[in-house]
Tab-separated table of C-alpha atoms and ligand atoms in Angstrom:
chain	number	residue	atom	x	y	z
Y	5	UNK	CA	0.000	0.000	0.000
Y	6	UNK	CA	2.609	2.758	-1.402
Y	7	UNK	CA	0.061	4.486	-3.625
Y	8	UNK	CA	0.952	8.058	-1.869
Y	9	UNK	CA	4.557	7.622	-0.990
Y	10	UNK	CA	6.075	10.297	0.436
Y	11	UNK	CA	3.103	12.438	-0.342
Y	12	UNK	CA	3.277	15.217	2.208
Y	13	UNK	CA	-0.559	15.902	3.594
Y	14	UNK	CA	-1.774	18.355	5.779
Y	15	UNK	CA	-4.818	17.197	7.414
Y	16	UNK	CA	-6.880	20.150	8.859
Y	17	UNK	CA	-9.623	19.188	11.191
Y	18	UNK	CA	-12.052	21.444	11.944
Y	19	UNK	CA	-15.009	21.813	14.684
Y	20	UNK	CA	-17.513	19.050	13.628
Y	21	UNK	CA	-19.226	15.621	15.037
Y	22	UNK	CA	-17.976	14.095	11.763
Y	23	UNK	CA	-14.174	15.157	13.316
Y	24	UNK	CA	-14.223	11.464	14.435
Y	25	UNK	CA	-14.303	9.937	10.995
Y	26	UNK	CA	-11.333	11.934	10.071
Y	27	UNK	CA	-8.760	9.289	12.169
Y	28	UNK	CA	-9.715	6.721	10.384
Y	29	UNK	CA	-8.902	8.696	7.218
Y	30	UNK	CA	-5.402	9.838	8.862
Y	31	UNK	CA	-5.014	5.501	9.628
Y	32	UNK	CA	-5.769	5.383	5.777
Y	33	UNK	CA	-3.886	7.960	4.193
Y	34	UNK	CA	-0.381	6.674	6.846
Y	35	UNK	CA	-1.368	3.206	5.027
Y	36	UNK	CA	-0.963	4.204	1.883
Y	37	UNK	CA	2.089	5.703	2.738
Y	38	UNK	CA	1.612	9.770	3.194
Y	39	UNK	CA	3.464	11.698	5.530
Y	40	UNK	CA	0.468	13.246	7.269
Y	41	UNK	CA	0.850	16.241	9.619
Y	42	UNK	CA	-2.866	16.657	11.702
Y	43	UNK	CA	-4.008	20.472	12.628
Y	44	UNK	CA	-6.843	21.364	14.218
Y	45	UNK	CA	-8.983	24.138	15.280
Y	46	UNK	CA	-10.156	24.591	19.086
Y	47	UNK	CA	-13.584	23.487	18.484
Y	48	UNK	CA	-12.153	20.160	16.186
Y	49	UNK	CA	-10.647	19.396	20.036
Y	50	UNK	CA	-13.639	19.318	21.556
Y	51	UNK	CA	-14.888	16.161	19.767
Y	52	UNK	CA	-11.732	14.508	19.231
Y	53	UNK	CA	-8.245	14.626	21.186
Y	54	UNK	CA	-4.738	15.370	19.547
Y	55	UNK	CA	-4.012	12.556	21.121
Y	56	UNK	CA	-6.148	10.479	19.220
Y	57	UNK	CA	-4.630	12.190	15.773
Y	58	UNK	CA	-0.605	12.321	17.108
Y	59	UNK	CA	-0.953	8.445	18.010
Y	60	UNK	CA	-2.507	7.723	14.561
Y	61	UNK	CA	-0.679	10.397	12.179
Y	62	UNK	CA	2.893	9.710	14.004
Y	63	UNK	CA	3.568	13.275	14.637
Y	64	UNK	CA	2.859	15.769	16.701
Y	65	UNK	CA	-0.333	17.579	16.498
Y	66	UNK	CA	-0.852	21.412	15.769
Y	67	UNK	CA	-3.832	23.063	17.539
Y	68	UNK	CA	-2.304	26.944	17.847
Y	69	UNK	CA	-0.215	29.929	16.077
Y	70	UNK	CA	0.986	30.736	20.039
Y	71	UNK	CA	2.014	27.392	20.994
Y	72	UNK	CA	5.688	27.856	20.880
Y	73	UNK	CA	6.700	24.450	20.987
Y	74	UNK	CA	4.689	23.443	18.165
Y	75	UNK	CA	6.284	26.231	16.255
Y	76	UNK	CA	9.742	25.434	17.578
Y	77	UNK	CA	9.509	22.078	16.208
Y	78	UNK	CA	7.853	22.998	12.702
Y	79	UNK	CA	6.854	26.713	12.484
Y	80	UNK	CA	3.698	28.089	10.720
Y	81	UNK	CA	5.398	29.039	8.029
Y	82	UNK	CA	7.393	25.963	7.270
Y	83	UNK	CA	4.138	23.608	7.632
Y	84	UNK	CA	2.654	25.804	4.996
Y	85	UNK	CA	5.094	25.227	2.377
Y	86	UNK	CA	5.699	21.607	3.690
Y	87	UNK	CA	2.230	20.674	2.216
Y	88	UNK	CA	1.896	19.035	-0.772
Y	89	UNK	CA	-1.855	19.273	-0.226
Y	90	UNK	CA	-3.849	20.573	2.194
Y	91	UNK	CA	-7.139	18.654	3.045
Y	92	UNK	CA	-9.270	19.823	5.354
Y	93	UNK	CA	-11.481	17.261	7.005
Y	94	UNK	CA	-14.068	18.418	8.021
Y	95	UNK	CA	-14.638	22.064	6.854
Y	96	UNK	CA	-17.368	23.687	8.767
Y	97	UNK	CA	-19.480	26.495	6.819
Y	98	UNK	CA	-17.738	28.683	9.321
Y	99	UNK	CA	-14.925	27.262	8.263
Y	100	UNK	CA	-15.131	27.858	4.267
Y	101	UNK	CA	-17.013	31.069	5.422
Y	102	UNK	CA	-13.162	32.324	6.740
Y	103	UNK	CA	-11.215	30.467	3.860
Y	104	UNK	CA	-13.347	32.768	1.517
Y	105	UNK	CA	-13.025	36.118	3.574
Y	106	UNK	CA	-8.902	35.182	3.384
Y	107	UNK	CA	-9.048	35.607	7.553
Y	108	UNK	CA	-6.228	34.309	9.035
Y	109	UNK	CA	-8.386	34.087	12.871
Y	110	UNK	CA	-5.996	30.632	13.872
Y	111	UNK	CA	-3.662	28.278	12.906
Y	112	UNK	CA	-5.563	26.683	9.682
Y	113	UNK	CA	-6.940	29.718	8.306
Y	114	UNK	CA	-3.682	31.202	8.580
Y	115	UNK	CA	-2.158	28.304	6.951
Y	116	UNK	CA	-4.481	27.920	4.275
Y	117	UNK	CA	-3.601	31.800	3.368
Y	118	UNK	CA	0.521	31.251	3.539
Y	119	UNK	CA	0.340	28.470	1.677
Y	120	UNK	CA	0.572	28.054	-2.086
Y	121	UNK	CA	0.340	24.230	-2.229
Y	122	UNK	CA	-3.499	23.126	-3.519
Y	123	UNK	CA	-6.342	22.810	-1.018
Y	124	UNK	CA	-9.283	20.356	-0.962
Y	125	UNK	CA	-12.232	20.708	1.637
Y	126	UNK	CA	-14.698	17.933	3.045
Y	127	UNK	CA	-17.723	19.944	3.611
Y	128	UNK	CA	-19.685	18.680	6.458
Y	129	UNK	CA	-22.841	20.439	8.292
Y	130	UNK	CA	-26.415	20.755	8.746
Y	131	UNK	CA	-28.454	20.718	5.419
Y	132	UNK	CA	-29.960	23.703	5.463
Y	133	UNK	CA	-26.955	25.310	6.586
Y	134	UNK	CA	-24.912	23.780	3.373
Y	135	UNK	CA	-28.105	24.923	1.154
Y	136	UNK	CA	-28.023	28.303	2.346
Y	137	UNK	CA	-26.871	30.586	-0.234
Y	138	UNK	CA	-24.048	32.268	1.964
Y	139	UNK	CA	-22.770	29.140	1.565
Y	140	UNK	CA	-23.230	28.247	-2.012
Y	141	UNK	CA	-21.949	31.482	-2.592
Y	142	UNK	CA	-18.999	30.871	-0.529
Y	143	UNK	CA	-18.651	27.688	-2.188
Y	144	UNK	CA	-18.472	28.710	-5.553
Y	145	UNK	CA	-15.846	31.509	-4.803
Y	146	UNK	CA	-13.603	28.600	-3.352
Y	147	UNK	CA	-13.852	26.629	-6.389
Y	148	UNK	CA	-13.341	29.558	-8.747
Y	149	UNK	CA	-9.960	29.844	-6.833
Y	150	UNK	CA	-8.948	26.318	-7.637
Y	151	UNK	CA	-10.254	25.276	-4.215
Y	152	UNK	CA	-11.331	21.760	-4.645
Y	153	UNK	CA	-14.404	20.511	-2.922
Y	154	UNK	CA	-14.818	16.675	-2.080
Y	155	UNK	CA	-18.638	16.437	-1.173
Y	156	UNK	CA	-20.553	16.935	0.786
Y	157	UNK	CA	-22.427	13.385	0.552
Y	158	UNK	CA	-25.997	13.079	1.252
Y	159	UNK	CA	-27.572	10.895	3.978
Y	160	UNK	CA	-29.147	10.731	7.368
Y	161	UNK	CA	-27.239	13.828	9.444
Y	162	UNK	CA	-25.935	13.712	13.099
Y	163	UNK	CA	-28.529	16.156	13.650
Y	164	UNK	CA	-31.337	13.711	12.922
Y	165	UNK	CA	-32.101	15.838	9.610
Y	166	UNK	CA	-31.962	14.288	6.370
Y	167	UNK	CA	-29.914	15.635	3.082
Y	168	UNK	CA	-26.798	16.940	1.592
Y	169	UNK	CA	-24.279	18.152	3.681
Y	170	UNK	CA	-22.557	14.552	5.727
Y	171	UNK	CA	-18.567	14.440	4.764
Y	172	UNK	CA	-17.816	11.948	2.349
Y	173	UNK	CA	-16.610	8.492	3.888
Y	174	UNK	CA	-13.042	8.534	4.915
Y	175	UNK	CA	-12.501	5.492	2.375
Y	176	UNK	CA	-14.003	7.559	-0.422
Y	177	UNK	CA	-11.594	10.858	0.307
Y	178	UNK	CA	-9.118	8.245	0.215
Y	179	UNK	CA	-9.317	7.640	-3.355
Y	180	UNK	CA	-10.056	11.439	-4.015
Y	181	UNK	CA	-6.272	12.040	-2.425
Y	182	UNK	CA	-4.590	8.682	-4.541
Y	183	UNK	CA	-6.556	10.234	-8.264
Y	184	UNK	CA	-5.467	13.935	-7.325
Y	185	UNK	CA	-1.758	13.044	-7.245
Y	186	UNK	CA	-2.279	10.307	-10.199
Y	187	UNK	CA	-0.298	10.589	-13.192
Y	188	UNK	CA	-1.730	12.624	-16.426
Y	189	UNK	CA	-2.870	9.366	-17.816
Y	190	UNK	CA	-4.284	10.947	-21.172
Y	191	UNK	CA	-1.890	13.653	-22.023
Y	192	UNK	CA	-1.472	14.696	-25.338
Y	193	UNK	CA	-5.069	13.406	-25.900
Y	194	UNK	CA	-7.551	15.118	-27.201
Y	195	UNK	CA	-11.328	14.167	-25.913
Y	196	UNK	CA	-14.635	15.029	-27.021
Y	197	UNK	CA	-17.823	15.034	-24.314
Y	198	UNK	CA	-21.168	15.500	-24.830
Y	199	UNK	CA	-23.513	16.083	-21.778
Y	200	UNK	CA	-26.906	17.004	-20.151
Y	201	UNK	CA	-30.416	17.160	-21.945
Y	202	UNK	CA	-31.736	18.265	-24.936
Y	203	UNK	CA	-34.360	20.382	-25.219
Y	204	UNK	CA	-37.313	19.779	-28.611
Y	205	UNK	CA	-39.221	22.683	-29.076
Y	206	UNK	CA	-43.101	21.991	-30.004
Y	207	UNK	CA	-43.658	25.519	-30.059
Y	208	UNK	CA	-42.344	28.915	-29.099
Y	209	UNK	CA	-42.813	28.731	-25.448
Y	210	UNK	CA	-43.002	24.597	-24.566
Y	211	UNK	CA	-40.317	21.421	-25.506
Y	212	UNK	CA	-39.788	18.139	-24.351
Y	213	UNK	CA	-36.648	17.717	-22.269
Y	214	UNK	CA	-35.268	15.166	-19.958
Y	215	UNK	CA	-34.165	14.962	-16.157
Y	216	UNK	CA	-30.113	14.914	-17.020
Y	217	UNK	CA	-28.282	17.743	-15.480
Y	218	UNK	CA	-25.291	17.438	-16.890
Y	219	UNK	CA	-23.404	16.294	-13.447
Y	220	UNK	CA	-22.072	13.127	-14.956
Y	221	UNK	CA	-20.607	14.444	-18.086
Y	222	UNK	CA	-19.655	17.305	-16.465
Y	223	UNK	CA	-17.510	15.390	-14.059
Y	224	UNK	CA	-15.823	13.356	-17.116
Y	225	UNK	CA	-14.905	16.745	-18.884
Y	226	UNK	CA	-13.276	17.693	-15.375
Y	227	UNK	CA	-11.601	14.333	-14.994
Y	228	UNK	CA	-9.931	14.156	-18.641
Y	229	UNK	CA	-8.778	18.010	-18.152
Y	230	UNK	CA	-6.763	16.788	-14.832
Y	231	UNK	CA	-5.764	13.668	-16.645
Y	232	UNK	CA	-3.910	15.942	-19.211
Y	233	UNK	CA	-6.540	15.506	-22.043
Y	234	UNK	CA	-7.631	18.549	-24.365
Y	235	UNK	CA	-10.855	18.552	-23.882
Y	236	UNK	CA	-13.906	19.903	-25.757
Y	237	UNK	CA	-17.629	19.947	-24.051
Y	238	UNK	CA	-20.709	20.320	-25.395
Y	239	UNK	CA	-23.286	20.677	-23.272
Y	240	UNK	CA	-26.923	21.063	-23.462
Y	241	UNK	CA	-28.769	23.238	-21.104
Y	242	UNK	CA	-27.985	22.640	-17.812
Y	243	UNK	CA	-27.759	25.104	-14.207
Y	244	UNK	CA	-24.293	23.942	-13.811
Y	245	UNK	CA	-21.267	26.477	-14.348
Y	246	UNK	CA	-19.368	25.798	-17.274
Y	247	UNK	CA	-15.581	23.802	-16.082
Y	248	UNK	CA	-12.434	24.819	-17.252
Y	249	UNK	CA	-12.016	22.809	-20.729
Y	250	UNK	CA	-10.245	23.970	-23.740
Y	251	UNK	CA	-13.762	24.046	-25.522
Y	252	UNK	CA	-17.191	24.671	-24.549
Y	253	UNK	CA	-20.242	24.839	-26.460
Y	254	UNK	CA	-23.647	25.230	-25.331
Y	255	UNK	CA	-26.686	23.650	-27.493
Y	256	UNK	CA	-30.206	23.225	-27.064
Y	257	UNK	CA	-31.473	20.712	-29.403
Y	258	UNK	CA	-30.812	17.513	-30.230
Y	259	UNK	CA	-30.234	18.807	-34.000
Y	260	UNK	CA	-27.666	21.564	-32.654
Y	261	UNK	CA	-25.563	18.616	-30.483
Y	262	UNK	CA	-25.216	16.868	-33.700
Y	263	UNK	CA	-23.819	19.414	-35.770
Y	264	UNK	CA	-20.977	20.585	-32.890
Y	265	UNK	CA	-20.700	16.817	-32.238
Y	266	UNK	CA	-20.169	15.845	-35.898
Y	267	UNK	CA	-18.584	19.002	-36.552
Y	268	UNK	CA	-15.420	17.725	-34.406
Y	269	UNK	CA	-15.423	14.526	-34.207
Y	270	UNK	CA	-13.056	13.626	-36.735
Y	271	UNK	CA	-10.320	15.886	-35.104
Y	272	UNK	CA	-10.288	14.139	-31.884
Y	273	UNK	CA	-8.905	10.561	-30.076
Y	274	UNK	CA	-11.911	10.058	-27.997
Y	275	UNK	CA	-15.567	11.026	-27.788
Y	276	UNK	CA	-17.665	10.311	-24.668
Y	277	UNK	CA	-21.755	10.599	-24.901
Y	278	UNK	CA	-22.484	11.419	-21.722
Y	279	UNK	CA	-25.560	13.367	-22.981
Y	280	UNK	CA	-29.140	12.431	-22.791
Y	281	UNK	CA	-29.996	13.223	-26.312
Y	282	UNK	CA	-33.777	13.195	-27.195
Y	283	UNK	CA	-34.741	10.310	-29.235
Y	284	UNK	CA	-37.585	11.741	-30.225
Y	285	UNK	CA	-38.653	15.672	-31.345
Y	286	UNK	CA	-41.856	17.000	-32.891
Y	287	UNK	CA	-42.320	16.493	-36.421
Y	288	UNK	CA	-43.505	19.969	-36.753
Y	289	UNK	CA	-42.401	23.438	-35.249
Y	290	UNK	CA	-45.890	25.059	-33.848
Y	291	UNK	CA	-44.319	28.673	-35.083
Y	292	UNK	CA	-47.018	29.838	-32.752
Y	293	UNK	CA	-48.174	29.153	-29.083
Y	294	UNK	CA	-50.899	25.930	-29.453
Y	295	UNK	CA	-53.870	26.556	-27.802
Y	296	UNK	CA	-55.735	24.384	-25.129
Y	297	UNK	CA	-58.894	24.113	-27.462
Y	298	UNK	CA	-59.078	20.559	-27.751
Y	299	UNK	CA	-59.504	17.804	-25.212
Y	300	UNK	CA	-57.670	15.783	-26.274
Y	301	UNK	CA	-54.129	16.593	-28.630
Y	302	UNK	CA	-51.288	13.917	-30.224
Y	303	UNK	CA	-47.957	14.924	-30.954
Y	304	UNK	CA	-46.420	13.793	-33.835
Y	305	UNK	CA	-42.414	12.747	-32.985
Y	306	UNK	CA	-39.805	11.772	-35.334
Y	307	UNK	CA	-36.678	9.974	-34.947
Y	308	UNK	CA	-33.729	12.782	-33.945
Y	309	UNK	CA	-30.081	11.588	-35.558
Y	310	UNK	CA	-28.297	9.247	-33.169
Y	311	UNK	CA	-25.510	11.193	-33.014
Y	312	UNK	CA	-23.111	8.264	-30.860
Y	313	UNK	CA	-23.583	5.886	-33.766
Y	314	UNK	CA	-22.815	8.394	-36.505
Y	315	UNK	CA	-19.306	9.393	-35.203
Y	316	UNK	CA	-18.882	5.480	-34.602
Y	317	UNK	CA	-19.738	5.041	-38.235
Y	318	UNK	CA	-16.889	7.949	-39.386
Y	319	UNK	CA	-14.152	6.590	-41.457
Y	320	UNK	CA	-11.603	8.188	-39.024
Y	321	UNK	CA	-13.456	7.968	-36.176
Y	322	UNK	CA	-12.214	8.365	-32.736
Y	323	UNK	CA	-12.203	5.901	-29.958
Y	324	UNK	CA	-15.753	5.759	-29.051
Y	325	UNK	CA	-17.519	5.718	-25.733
Y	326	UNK	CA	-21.406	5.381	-24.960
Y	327	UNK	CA	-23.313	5.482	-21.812
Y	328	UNK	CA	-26.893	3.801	-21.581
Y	329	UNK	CA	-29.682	4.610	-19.514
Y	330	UNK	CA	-31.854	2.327	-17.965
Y	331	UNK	CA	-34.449	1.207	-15.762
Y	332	UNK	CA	-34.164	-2.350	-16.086
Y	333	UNK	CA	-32.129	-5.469	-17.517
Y	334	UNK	CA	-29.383	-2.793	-17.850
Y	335	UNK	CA	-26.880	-5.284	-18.773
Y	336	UNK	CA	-28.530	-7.017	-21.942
Y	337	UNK	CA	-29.922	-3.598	-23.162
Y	338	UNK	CA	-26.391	-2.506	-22.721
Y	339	UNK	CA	-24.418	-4.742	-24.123
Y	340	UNK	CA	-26.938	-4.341	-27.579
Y	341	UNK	CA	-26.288	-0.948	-28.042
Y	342	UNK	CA	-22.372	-1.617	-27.855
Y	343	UNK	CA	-22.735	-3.941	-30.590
Y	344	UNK	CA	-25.548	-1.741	-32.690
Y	345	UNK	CA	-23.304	1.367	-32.146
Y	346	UNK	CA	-20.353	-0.730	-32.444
Y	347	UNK	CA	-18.726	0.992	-29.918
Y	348	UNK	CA	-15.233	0.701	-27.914
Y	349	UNK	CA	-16.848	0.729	-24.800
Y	350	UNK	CA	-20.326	1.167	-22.750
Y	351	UNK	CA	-21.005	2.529	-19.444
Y	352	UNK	CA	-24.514	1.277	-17.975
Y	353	UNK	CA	-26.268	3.111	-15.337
Y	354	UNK	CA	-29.760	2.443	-13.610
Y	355	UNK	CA	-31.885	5.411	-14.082
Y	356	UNK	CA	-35.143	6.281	-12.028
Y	357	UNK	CA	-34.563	4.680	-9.053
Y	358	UNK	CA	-33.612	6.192	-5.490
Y	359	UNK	CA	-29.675	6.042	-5.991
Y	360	UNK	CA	-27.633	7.210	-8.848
Y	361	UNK	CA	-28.547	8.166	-12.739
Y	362	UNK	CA	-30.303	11.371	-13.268
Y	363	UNK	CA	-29.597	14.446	-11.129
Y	364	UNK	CA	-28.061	12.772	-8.084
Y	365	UNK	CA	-24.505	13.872	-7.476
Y	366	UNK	CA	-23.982	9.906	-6.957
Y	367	UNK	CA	-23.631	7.233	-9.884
Y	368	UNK	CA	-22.657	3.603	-10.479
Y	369	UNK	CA	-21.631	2.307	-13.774
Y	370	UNK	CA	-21.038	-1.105	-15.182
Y	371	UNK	CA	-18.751	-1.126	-18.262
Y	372	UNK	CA	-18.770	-3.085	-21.317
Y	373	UNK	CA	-16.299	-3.639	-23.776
Y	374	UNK	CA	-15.481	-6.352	-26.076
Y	375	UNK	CA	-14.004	-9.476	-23.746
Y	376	UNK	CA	-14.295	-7.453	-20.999
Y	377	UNK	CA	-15.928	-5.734	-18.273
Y	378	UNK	CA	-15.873	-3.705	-14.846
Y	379	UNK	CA	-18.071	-2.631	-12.090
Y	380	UNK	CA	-17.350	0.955	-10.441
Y	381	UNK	CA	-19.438	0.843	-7.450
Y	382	UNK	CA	-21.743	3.924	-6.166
Y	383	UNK	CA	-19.696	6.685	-5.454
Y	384	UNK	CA	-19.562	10.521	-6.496
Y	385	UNK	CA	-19.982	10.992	-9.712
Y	386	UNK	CA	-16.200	13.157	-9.218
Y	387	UNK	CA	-14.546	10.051	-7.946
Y	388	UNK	CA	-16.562	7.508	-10.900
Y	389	UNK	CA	-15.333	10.096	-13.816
Y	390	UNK	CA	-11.604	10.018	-12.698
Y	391	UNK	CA	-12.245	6.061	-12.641
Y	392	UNK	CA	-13.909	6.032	-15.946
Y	393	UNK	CA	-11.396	8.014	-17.348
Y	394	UNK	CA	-8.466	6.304	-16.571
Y	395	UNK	CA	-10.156	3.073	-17.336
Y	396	UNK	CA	-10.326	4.316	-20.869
Y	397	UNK	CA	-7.041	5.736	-21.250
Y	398	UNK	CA	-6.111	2.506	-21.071
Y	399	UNK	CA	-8.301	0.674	-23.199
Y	400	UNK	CA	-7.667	3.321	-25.827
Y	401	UNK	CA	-4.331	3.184	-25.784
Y	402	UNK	CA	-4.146	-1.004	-25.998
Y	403	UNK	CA	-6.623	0.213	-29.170
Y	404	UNK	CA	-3.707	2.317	-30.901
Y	405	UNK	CA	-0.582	0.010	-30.202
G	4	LIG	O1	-26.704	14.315	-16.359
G	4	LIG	P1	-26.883	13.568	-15.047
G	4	LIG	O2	-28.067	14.071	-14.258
G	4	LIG	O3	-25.613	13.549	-14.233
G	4	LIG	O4	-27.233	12.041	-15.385
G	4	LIG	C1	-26.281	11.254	-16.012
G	4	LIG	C2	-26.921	10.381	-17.121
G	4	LIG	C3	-27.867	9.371	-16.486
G	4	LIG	C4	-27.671	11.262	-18.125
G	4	LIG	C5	-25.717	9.683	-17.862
G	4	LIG	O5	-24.990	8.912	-16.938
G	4	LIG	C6	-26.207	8.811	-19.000
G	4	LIG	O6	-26.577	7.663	-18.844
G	4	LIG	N1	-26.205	9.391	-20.240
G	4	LIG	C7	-26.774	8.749	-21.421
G	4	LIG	C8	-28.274	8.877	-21.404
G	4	LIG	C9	-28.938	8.266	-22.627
G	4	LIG	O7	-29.461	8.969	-23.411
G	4	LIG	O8	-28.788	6.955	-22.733
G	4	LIG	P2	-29.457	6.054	-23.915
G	4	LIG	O9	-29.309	4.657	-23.407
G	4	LIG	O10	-30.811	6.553	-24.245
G	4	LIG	O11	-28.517	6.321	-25.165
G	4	LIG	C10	-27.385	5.496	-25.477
G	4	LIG	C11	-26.226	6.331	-25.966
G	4	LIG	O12	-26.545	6.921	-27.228
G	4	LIG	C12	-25.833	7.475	-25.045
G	4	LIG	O13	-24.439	7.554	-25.026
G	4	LIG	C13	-26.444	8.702	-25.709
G	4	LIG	O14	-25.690	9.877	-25.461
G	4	LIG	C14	-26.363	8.313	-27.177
G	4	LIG	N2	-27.415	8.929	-28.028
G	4	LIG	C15	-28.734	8.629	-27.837
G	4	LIG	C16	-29.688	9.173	-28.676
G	4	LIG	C17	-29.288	10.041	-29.719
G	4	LIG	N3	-30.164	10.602	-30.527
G	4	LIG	N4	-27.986	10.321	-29.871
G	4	LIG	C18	-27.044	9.792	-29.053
G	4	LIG	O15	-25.844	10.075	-29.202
């Protein structure tokens, strides 16, 4: 268990009941090998000792700028630029509240501002107080500064409330750490990724659309950018903020995916259809509101272009990657459309149940390819795109030897 071998980690524990699962994530991250160095706030001491965190991190614990010991024996300063990432497990809303403000109030806030190494924060608090829009606004300034944030999950709360806002299981954040200091395993690579809905008009002011909100594909076109990839993203019309790819360009219709779809696809080494692309639009384009005169109305739908199996069909067509939606015998259904598409590879999800698919921030996904197979177990849909995409860096590049 080397994976993070001599990987210098700066846990930062701050004042929450979920404080407690962060030693078993110290116990993890010291098996795989990191050098962790614990601090924690005054409140994180009230639920769980230094003690607890020197005896499991094998060195001393830091809990305060004035503690001159602590500083005689590594100094603020130092432990700043020691880092080469600082996780903080869990961050409070007062927490990312202060990381936001730049305050520099105790020892991890001031760290956090001294330090240049990359930060990544396990959100953990009430649901309404992670819903609030202080927070989401605080939230979304920390990622726009790089800031990565790992959750928060959603679940039963200590609080006896139910929702988003529990940290993400010390096992999980785990795996976050080992994929963030993964090697670029699609550099030089350029990628293609459709996601979210489509939207068919039927007349000026109604369409037909679907429940996909882009997360998953989202999460792929963030995953191949930290893999090394070029990456391109076209996305249909989602409330997500647009990630930092090379190339992004919003459609509506099915009609408009094609075209930017087709439009590259030739250009590229890998296209992943994330999207949920209508199957179906209405024959005709109402060019005025319809009115509610009848009882009774039928749409007429035609077929929209499957856009997946046309780049599959291009004579230089890139390596070729298709998800499929569905509610039941996902693996039969699955495995036909990798053989009708004639695709590279297919990743299955269960749509409209409880867990995963559509609009969750959670997923599971069975892959296909030919002579093979793997299961990536529920998880956040962050943690299942780096999977995915290192799964087919690999498989593409036993495809171009
Ligand atoms: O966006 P989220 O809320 O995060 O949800 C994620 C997701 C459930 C939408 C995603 O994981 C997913 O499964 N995307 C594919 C949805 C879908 O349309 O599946 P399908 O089985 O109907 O289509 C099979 C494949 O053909 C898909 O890759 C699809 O993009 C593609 N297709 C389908 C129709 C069409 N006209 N053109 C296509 O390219």
């Amino acid at each position: 268990m080397t994976a993070l071998k001599d990987k210098k980690i700066l846990l930062g524990i701050t004042g929450g009941i979920a404080a407690y699962k962060s030693a078993e994530l110290t116990r993890l991250l010291r098996k795989s090998s990191a050098d962790v160095r614990v601090v924690m706030t005054e409140a994180a001491t009230h639920f769980v000792t230094p003690l607890t965190f020197q005896a499991l991190s094998g060195n001393p614990v830091s809990t305060s700028l004035l503690d001159a010991d602590a500083e005689a024996a590594m100094g603020h300063i130092h432990l700043a630029r020691w880092a080469d990432l600082i996780l903080v497990a869990p961050a409070t809303a007062d927490f990312m509240a202060k990381l936001r403000m730049g305050m520099a109030s105790d020892l991890l806030s001031t760290l956090c501002l001294a330090s240049e190494s990359p930060i990544a924060l396990a959100p953990a608090m009430n649901q309404g107080m992670w819903l609030n829009k202080a927070t989401q606004d605080n939230r979304s300034q920390l990622e726009q500064r790089s800031i990565k944030l790992w959750g928060p999950a959603s679940g039963e709360q200590a609080c006896g409330e139910t929702g988003l806002g529990r940290m993400v299981e010390p096992q999980t954040l785990l795996e976050e750490v080992k994929q963030f200091f993964a090697p670029e395993t699609m550099k030089g690579l350029s990628v293609l990724i459709d996601a979210g809905p489509t939207q068919e008009p039927i007349d000026p002011v109604r369409y037909i659309s679907n429940r996909s909100s882009g997360k998953m594909g989202y999460a792929i076109a963030d995953a191949a950018k930290k893999a090394g990839a070029k990456v391109c993203l076209v996305s249909g019309p989602v409330a997500l903020a647009a990630p930092s790819v090379d190339e992004f360009v919003a459609v509506k219709s099915a009609a408009e995916m094609a075209e930017a779809v087709l439009n590259r696809a030739e250009e590229v080494d890998i296209f992943i259809a994330a999207a949920a692309v209508a199957d179906y639009r209405p024959a005709v384009l109402a060019k005025k509101k319809i009115k509610k005169n009848a009882d009774e109305t039928i749409l007429a739908m035609e077929k929209t272009e499957d856009i997946l199996a046309s780049v599959s069909a291009l004579k230089r067509r890139p390596f070729c990657v298709g998800f499929a939606a569905e509610t039941d015998s996902v693996e039969s259904y699955a495995r036909g459309k990798l053989e009708a598409k004639k695709l590279d590879m297919i990743a299955a999800n269960k749509v409209g149940g409880a867990e995963g698919g559509f609009e969750s921030d959670d997923n599971a996904l069975h892959l296909f390819w030919n002579g093979g197979e793997q299961l990536l177990k529920m998880a956040p849909k962050t943690l299942l795109a780096d999977q995915l995409i290192n799964i087919i860096a690999e498989k593409q590049n036993e495809n171009s030897i």
